[in-house]
Backbone as a printed PyTorch tensor [residue, N CA C, xyz], in Angstrom:
tensor([[[ 99.1890, 122.0110,  95.0710],
         [ 98.9990, 121.0390,  96.1170],
         [ 98.9950, 121.7620,  97.4040]],

        [[ 98.0610, 121.3920,  98.1410],
         [ 98.0780, 121.9360,  99.6400],
         [ 99.1060, 121.1240, 100.5970]],

        [[ 99.5640, 122.0330, 101.5430],
         [100.4940, 121.3210, 102.5660],
         [ 99.5480, 120.2680, 103.5350]],

        [[ 98.3750, 120.2960, 103.2400],
         [ 97.5910, 119.2600, 104.0660],
         [ 97.5790, 117.9620, 103.1630]],

        [[ 98.0860, 118.0250, 102.0800],
         [ 97.9790, 116.7440, 101.4110],
         [ 99.3010, 116.3390, 100.9620]],

        [[100.3680, 116.9820, 101.5210],
         [101.6610, 116.2050, 101.5400],
         [102.4400, 115.6740, 102.5050]],

        [[102.3740, 114.3040, 102.3790],
         [103.1100, 113.5060, 103.3430],
         [104.3910, 113.4310, 103.2990]],

        [[104.9190, 114.0180, 103.9800],
         [106.6260, 113.9090, 103.9050],
         [107.3680, 113.4500, 105.0390]],

        [[107.9730, 112.2460, 104.8320],
         [108.7520, 112.0390, 105.8460],
         [108.1850, 111.1070, 107.1290]],

        [[107.3920, 110.4470, 107.0360],
         [106.8450, 109.2940, 107.7540],
         [107.3770, 108.2700, 107.6470]],

        [[108.1020, 107.7620, 108.4390],
         [109.0170, 106.5050, 108.1240],
         [108.4160, 105.4300, 108.9500]],

        [[108.2490, 104.3580, 107.8360],
         [107.3150, 103.1130, 107.9530],
         [108.3200, 102.2120, 108.0510]],

        [[109.1340, 101.5300, 108.7580],
         [110.0840, 100.6430, 108.8060],
         [111.2980, 101.2450, 108.0230]],

        [[111.8450, 100.7660, 106.9470],
         [112.8490, 101.1640, 106.3500],
         [112.5680, 102.1160, 105.1300]],

        [[111.1700, 102.2150, 105.1780],
         [110.4030, 102.8790, 103.6540],
         [110.0210, 104.3980, 104.2860]],

        [[110.8170, 105.1580, 103.4610],
         [110.4120, 106.7690, 103.5170],
         [109.2900, 107.0570, 102.6170]],

        [[108.1190, 107.4970, 103.1310],
         [107.1060, 107.8830, 102.1470],
         [107.0800, 109.3660, 102.0060]],

        [[107.0610, 109.4710, 100.6120],
         [107.0900, 110.7470, 100.2210],
         [106.2230, 110.8210,  98.8760]],

        [[104.7540, 110.7320,  99.1270],
         [104.0340, 110.8440,  98.1740],
         [102.8450, 111.8690,  98.4240]],

        [[102.0740, 112.0620,  97.3560],
         [100.8240, 112.8710,  97.5790],
         [ 99.7640, 112.3210,  97.9600]],

        [[ 99.4310, 112.5140,  99.1750],
         [ 98.0660, 111.7670,  99.7920],
         [ 98.0680, 112.7200, 101.0790]],

        [[ 96.6690, 112.6350, 101.4610],
         [ 96.2790, 113.3090, 102.5850],
         [ 97.1990, 113.0310, 103.8610]],

        [[ 97.7110, 113.6190, 104.5410],
         [ 98.7330, 113.3880, 105.8700],
         [ 98.0810, 112.7170, 106.8960]],

        [[ 96.6420, 113.0110, 107.0790],
         [ 95.9860, 112.5060, 108.0720],
         [ 95.7380, 110.9280, 107.8750]],

        [[ 95.8300, 110.4660, 106.6610],
         [ 95.5840, 109.1480, 106.2350],
         [ 97.1500, 108.2410, 106.4430]],

        [[ 98.2780, 109.0770, 106.0810],
         [ 99.4000, 108.6000, 106.2760],
         [ 99.5600, 108.1870, 107.8190]],

        [[ 99.2110, 109.1890, 108.5270],
         [ 99.5690, 109.2620, 110.0930],
         [ 98.5610, 108.2420, 110.6720]],

        [[ 97.6760, 108.0270, 110.4360],
         [ 96.5740, 107.1440, 110.8200],
         [ 97.0330, 105.5760, 110.3720]],

        [[ 97.4560, 105.5460, 109.2400],
         [ 98.2000, 104.0300, 108.7380],
         [ 99.5480, 103.9150, 109.4970]],

        [[100.3610, 104.7040, 109.8220],
         [101.5400, 104.7170, 110.3830],
         [101.0860, 104.3580, 111.8680]],

        [[ 99.9910, 104.6680, 112.4260],
         [ 99.7680, 104.4710, 113.8330],
         [ 99.2650, 102.9960, 114.0740]],

        [[ 98.5090, 102.2830, 113.1610],
         [ 98.0460, 101.1760, 113.1140],
         [ 99.0410,  99.8600, 112.5020]],

        [[100.0130, 100.4520, 112.1610],
         [101.0080,  99.5860, 111.4760],
         [101.8560,  98.8520, 112.7280]],

        [[101.9160,  97.4210, 112.9670],
         [102.5780,  96.8900, 113.8610],
         [104.2270,  97.0040, 113.7010]],

        [[104.3180,  97.2910, 112.4910],
         [105.8680,  97.0970, 112.0510],
         [106.6000,  98.6240, 112.3790]],

        [[105.7870,  99.4140, 112.8530],
         [106.2700, 100.7800, 113.0290],
         [106.7920, 100.9950, 114.5830]],

        [[107.9480, 101.6720, 114.4710],
         [108.3880, 102.0690, 115.6800],
         [107.7370, 103.0030, 116.5940]],

        [[107.9940, 103.0120, 117.8980],
         [107.2340, 103.7990, 118.7100],
         [107.3930, 105.3700, 118.3630]],

        [[108.7810, 105.7080, 118.0300],
         [109.3010, 106.7170, 117.6490],
         [108.6010, 107.3150, 116.4660]],

        [[108.1340, 106.4860, 115.2450],
         [107.6250, 107.0030, 114.3430],
         [105.9830, 107.0470, 114.6680]],

        [[105.6180, 106.4920, 115.4400],
         [104.0590, 106.5350, 115.8720],
         [103.8090, 107.7820, 116.7460]],

        [[104.9070, 108.3490, 117.4770],
         [104.7240, 109.4630, 118.1880],
         [104.9420, 110.5530, 117.3110]],

        [[105.7430, 110.5610, 116.4280],
         [105.7560, 111.5580, 115.2350],
         [104.5710, 111.6050, 114.5260]],

        [[103.6500, 110.7050, 114.0190],
         [102.4590, 110.8580, 113.5240],
         [101.4200, 111.3310, 114.4610]],

        [[101.5830, 111.1910, 115.5480],
         [100.7480, 111.6120, 116.6650],
         [100.6430, 113.0850, 116.8680]],

        [[102.0300, 113.4950, 116.5810],
         [102.1740, 114.9470, 116.8280],
         [102.0460, 115.4800, 115.4960]],

        [[101.7280, 114.7610, 114.1050],
         [101.4440, 115.6920, 112.7910],
         [100.1980, 115.5610, 113.0170]],

        [[ 99.3330, 114.5670, 113.4180],
         [ 97.8340, 114.6600, 113.4340],
         [ 97.3450, 115.7580, 114.1770]],

        [[ 98.3020, 115.9610, 115.3440],
         [ 97.7800, 116.8220, 116.3430],
         [ 98.1390, 118.2720, 115.8070]],

        [[ 98.9940, 118.5730, 115.3780],
         [ 99.4420, 119.7710, 114.5680],
         [ 98.4000, 120.1980, 113.2660]],

        [[ 98.1220, 118.9790, 112.7210],
         [ 97.0270, 119.2930, 111.5030],
         [ 95.9060, 119.6470, 111.9220]],

        [[ 95.3360, 119.0210, 113.4050],
         [ 93.9430, 119.4430, 113.7250],
         [ 93.9490, 120.8770, 114.3570]],

        [[ 95.1690, 121.2070, 114.9930],
         [ 95.1170, 122.5290, 115.6400],
         [ 95.1240, 123.8120, 114.3650]],

        [[ 95.8920, 123.4850, 113.4260],
         [ 95.9230, 124.2590, 112.2820],
         [ 94.9340, 124.3390, 111.3370]],

        [[ 93.8910, 123.4590, 111.4390],
         [ 92.4760, 123.4430, 110.8840],
         [ 92.6940, 122.8310, 109.4620]],

        [[ 94.1860, 122.4700, 109.2100],
         [ 94.4790, 121.7450, 107.8960],
         [ 93.6540, 120.1490, 107.6860]],

        [[ 93.4610, 119.6160, 108.7930],
         [ 93.1730, 118.3980, 109.0510],
         [ 91.5260, 118.4530, 108.1900]],

        [[ 90.6950, 119.3230, 108.5150],
         [ 89.3840, 119.6480, 108.3370],
         [ 89.3620, 120.1740, 106.7070]],

        [[ 90.4150, 120.8690, 106.4400],
         [ 90.4600, 121.1510, 104.8120],
         [ 90.9330, 119.8330, 104.0710]],

        [[ 91.8500, 119.1310, 104.4910],
         [ 92.0290, 117.8740, 103.7900],
         [ 90.8540, 117.0630, 103.6920]],

        [[ 89.8670, 116.6980, 104.9490],
         [ 89.0950, 115.9630, 104.9010],
         [ 88.0070, 116.5540, 103.9190]],

        [[ 87.8210, 117.8540, 103.8690],
         [ 86.6090, 118.5700, 102.8310],
         [ 86.9210, 118.2660, 101.5280]],

        [[ 88.2120, 118.3280, 101.1490],
         [ 88.6440, 118.2430,  99.8710],
         [ 88.7250, 116.8600,  99.1760]],

        [[ 89.0200, 115.7770, 100.3350],
         [ 88.8520, 114.6040,  99.9970],
         [ 87.2090, 114.0250,  99.5920]],

        [[ 86.3470, 114.4960, 100.6600],
         [ 85.1220, 114.2050, 100.5130],
         [ 84.1200, 115.0290,  99.7010]],

        [[ 84.6410, 116.0300,  99.0480],
         [ 84.2140, 117.1100,  98.2680],
         [ 83.6070, 116.3580,  96.9970]],

        [[ 83.2050, 117.4660,  96.0250],
         [ 82.8080, 117.1060,  94.8470],
         [ 83.6220, 116.4360,  94.1980]],

        [[ 83.2750, 115.2650,  93.2640],
         [ 84.1030, 114.3060,  92.4430],
         [ 84.0190, 114.7720,  91.0970]],

        [[ 85.2720, 114.5200,  90.3560],
         [ 85.2280, 114.9690,  88.9100],
         [ 84.4740, 113.9330,  88.2960]],

        [[ 83.3090, 114.5630,  87.2480],
         [ 82.4170, 113.7590,  86.8000],
         [ 83.0500, 112.5990,  85.6730]],

        [[ 84.2040, 113.3590,  85.1740],
         [ 84.8020, 112.2290,  83.9590],
         [ 85.4390, 110.9730,  84.7050]],

        [[ 85.7240, 111.1960,  85.9260],
         [ 86.2300, 110.1850,  86.5500],
         [ 85.4330, 109.0390,  87.0150]],

        [[ 84.3570, 109.7970,  87.4010],
         [ 83.1030, 108.9460,  87.9780],
         [ 82.5410, 108.1560,  86.5640]],

        [[ 82.4830, 108.8420,  85.4720],
         [ 81.6470, 108.3040,  84.4840],
         [ 82.4150, 107.1880,  83.9780]],

        [[ 83.8100, 107.5890,  84.1760],
         [ 84.8510, 106.2240,  83.6570],
         [ 84.9000, 105.0730,  84.6190]],

        [[ 84.5980, 105.4120,  85.7840],
         [ 84.6030, 104.3100,  86.6860],
         [ 83.3580, 103.2850,  86.4420]],

        [[ 82.0670, 104.1830,  86.3790],
         [ 80.8340, 103.1920,  85.7700],
         [ 81.0060, 102.4420,  84.5440]],

        [[ 81.7120, 103.1010,  83.7600],
         [ 81.9790, 102.3990,  82.3700],
         [ 82.7310, 101.0610,  82.3600]],

        [[ 83.9210, 101.4790,  83.3840],
         [ 84.6760, 100.1900,  83.5070],
         [ 84.0670,  99.0410,  84.4640]],

        [[ 83.1340,  99.4630,  85.0530],
         [ 82.3490,  98.6220,  85.9200],
         [ 81.4420,  97.6850,  85.2440]],

        [[ 80.8310,  98.2780,  83.9860],
         [ 80.3400,  97.5850,  83.2530],
         [ 81.0770,  96.3080,  82.3790]],

        [[ 82.4980,  96.5900,  82.1990],
         [ 83.2760,  95.5030,  81.5780],
         [ 83.9640,  94.6650,  82.5760]],

        [[ 83.7260,  94.7760,  83.7690],
         [ 84.4800,  94.0210,  84.7710],
         [ 83.5390,  92.7710,  85.1170]],

        [[ 84.3410,  91.5820,  84.5080],
         [ 83.6690,  90.3700,  84.8890],
         [ 83.3310,  90.0610,  86.2070]],

        [[ 84.2190,  90.8320,  87.1010],
         [ 83.8830,  90.2570,  88.7280],
         [ 82.4860,  91.1400,  89.3660]],

        [[ 81.9040,  91.9820,  88.4730],
         [ 80.8570,  92.7360,  88.9650],
         [ 79.4640,  92.1500,  88.7980]],

        [[ 78.7070,  92.3680,  89.8670],
         [ 77.2750,  91.5210,  89.8910],
         [ 76.6150,  92.3350,  88.6320]],

        [[ 75.4820,  91.6740,  88.3870],
         [ 74.5600,  92.0750,  87.4460],
         [ 73.9640,  93.4210,  87.8420]],

        [[ 73.4380,  93.4290,  89.5060],
         [ 72.8240,  94.5220,  89.8570],
         [ 73.9200,  95.6390,  89.7830]],

        [[ 75.0960,  95.5110,  90.0970],
         [ 76.1660,  96.6650,  90.3180],
         [ 76.0700,  97.1730,  88.7200]],

        [[ 75.9070,  96.1760,  87.8490],
         [ 76.0480,  96.8190,  86.2500],
         [ 74.9420,  97.4530,  85.9760]],

        [[ 73.8100,  96.9610,  86.3820],
         [ 72.4530,  97.5170,  86.2730],
         [ 72.4270,  99.3010,  86.7920]],

        [[ 73.2290,  99.3170,  87.8230],
         [ 72.8060, 100.6460,  88.6860],
         [ 74.1070, 101.3190,  87.9200]],

        [[ 75.0050, 100.9330,  87.2840],
         [ 76.0560, 101.8340,  86.3810],
         [ 75.1970, 102.2530,  85.0750]],

        [[ 74.4230, 101.2780,  84.5770],
         [ 73.7640, 101.9180,  83.3730],
         [ 72.9130, 102.8130,  83.6110]],

        [[ 72.2540, 102.6460,  84.8180],
         [ 71.0550, 103.7010,  85.1490],
         [ 71.8820, 105.1770,  85.3430]],

        [[ 72.9950, 105.0560,  85.9930],
         [ 73.7600, 106.2350,  86.4220],
         [ 74.1720, 106.8710,  85.0650]],

        [[ 74.8860, 106.0310,  84.2970],
         [ 75.4550, 106.5540,  82.7510],
         [ 74.1080, 107.2160,  81.9710]],

        [[ 73.1780, 106.4020,  81.9440],
         [ 71.9980, 107.1480,  81.3490],
         [ 71.3570, 108.2570,  81.8890]],

        [[ 71.3430, 108.3490,  83.0480],
         [ 71.0090, 109.7110,  83.7140],
         [ 72.1230, 110.9630,  83.3400]],

        [[ 73.1540, 110.7680,  83.2140],
         [ 74.3090, 111.6410,  82.7350],
         [ 74.2410, 111.7410,  81.0760]],

        [[ 73.5920, 110.8790,  80.5170],
         [ 73.5570, 110.9020,  78.9160],
         [ 74.9290, 110.8120,  78.3240]],

        [[ 75.8760, 109.7440,  79.0870],
         [ 77.0890, 109.2260,  78.6720],
         [ 76.6330, 107.8870,  77.8340]],

        [[ 77.6300, 107.6740,  76.9970],
         [ 77.6820, 106.6920,  75.9900],
         [ 78.0000, 105.3040,  76.8050]],

        [[ 77.4670, 104.2900,  76.5810],
         [ 77.9380, 103.2330,  77.2130],
         [ 78.5330, 102.1780,  76.1040]]])
């Protein structure tokens, strides 16, 4: 786990977040939350600035936007086929994707 993925100690109200998520997302969420104190928002601004200067923010974004796990993508398309709230057009797109990957439906 990279340091850019560990969000530790961003205080949101009385909730202390200690979860594995990209730090930039936690900091941005903190900045946009009206229930967060100005002190916590300033801390998040400093964290974002530090991540930008160290290059860790670019690394985190690259890993988040990088290649996806094929098994997870295929599983998502299979779930889409069984979801009653999914449109027929979306189901057709999932069928085409699964067919192109040679996956069972």
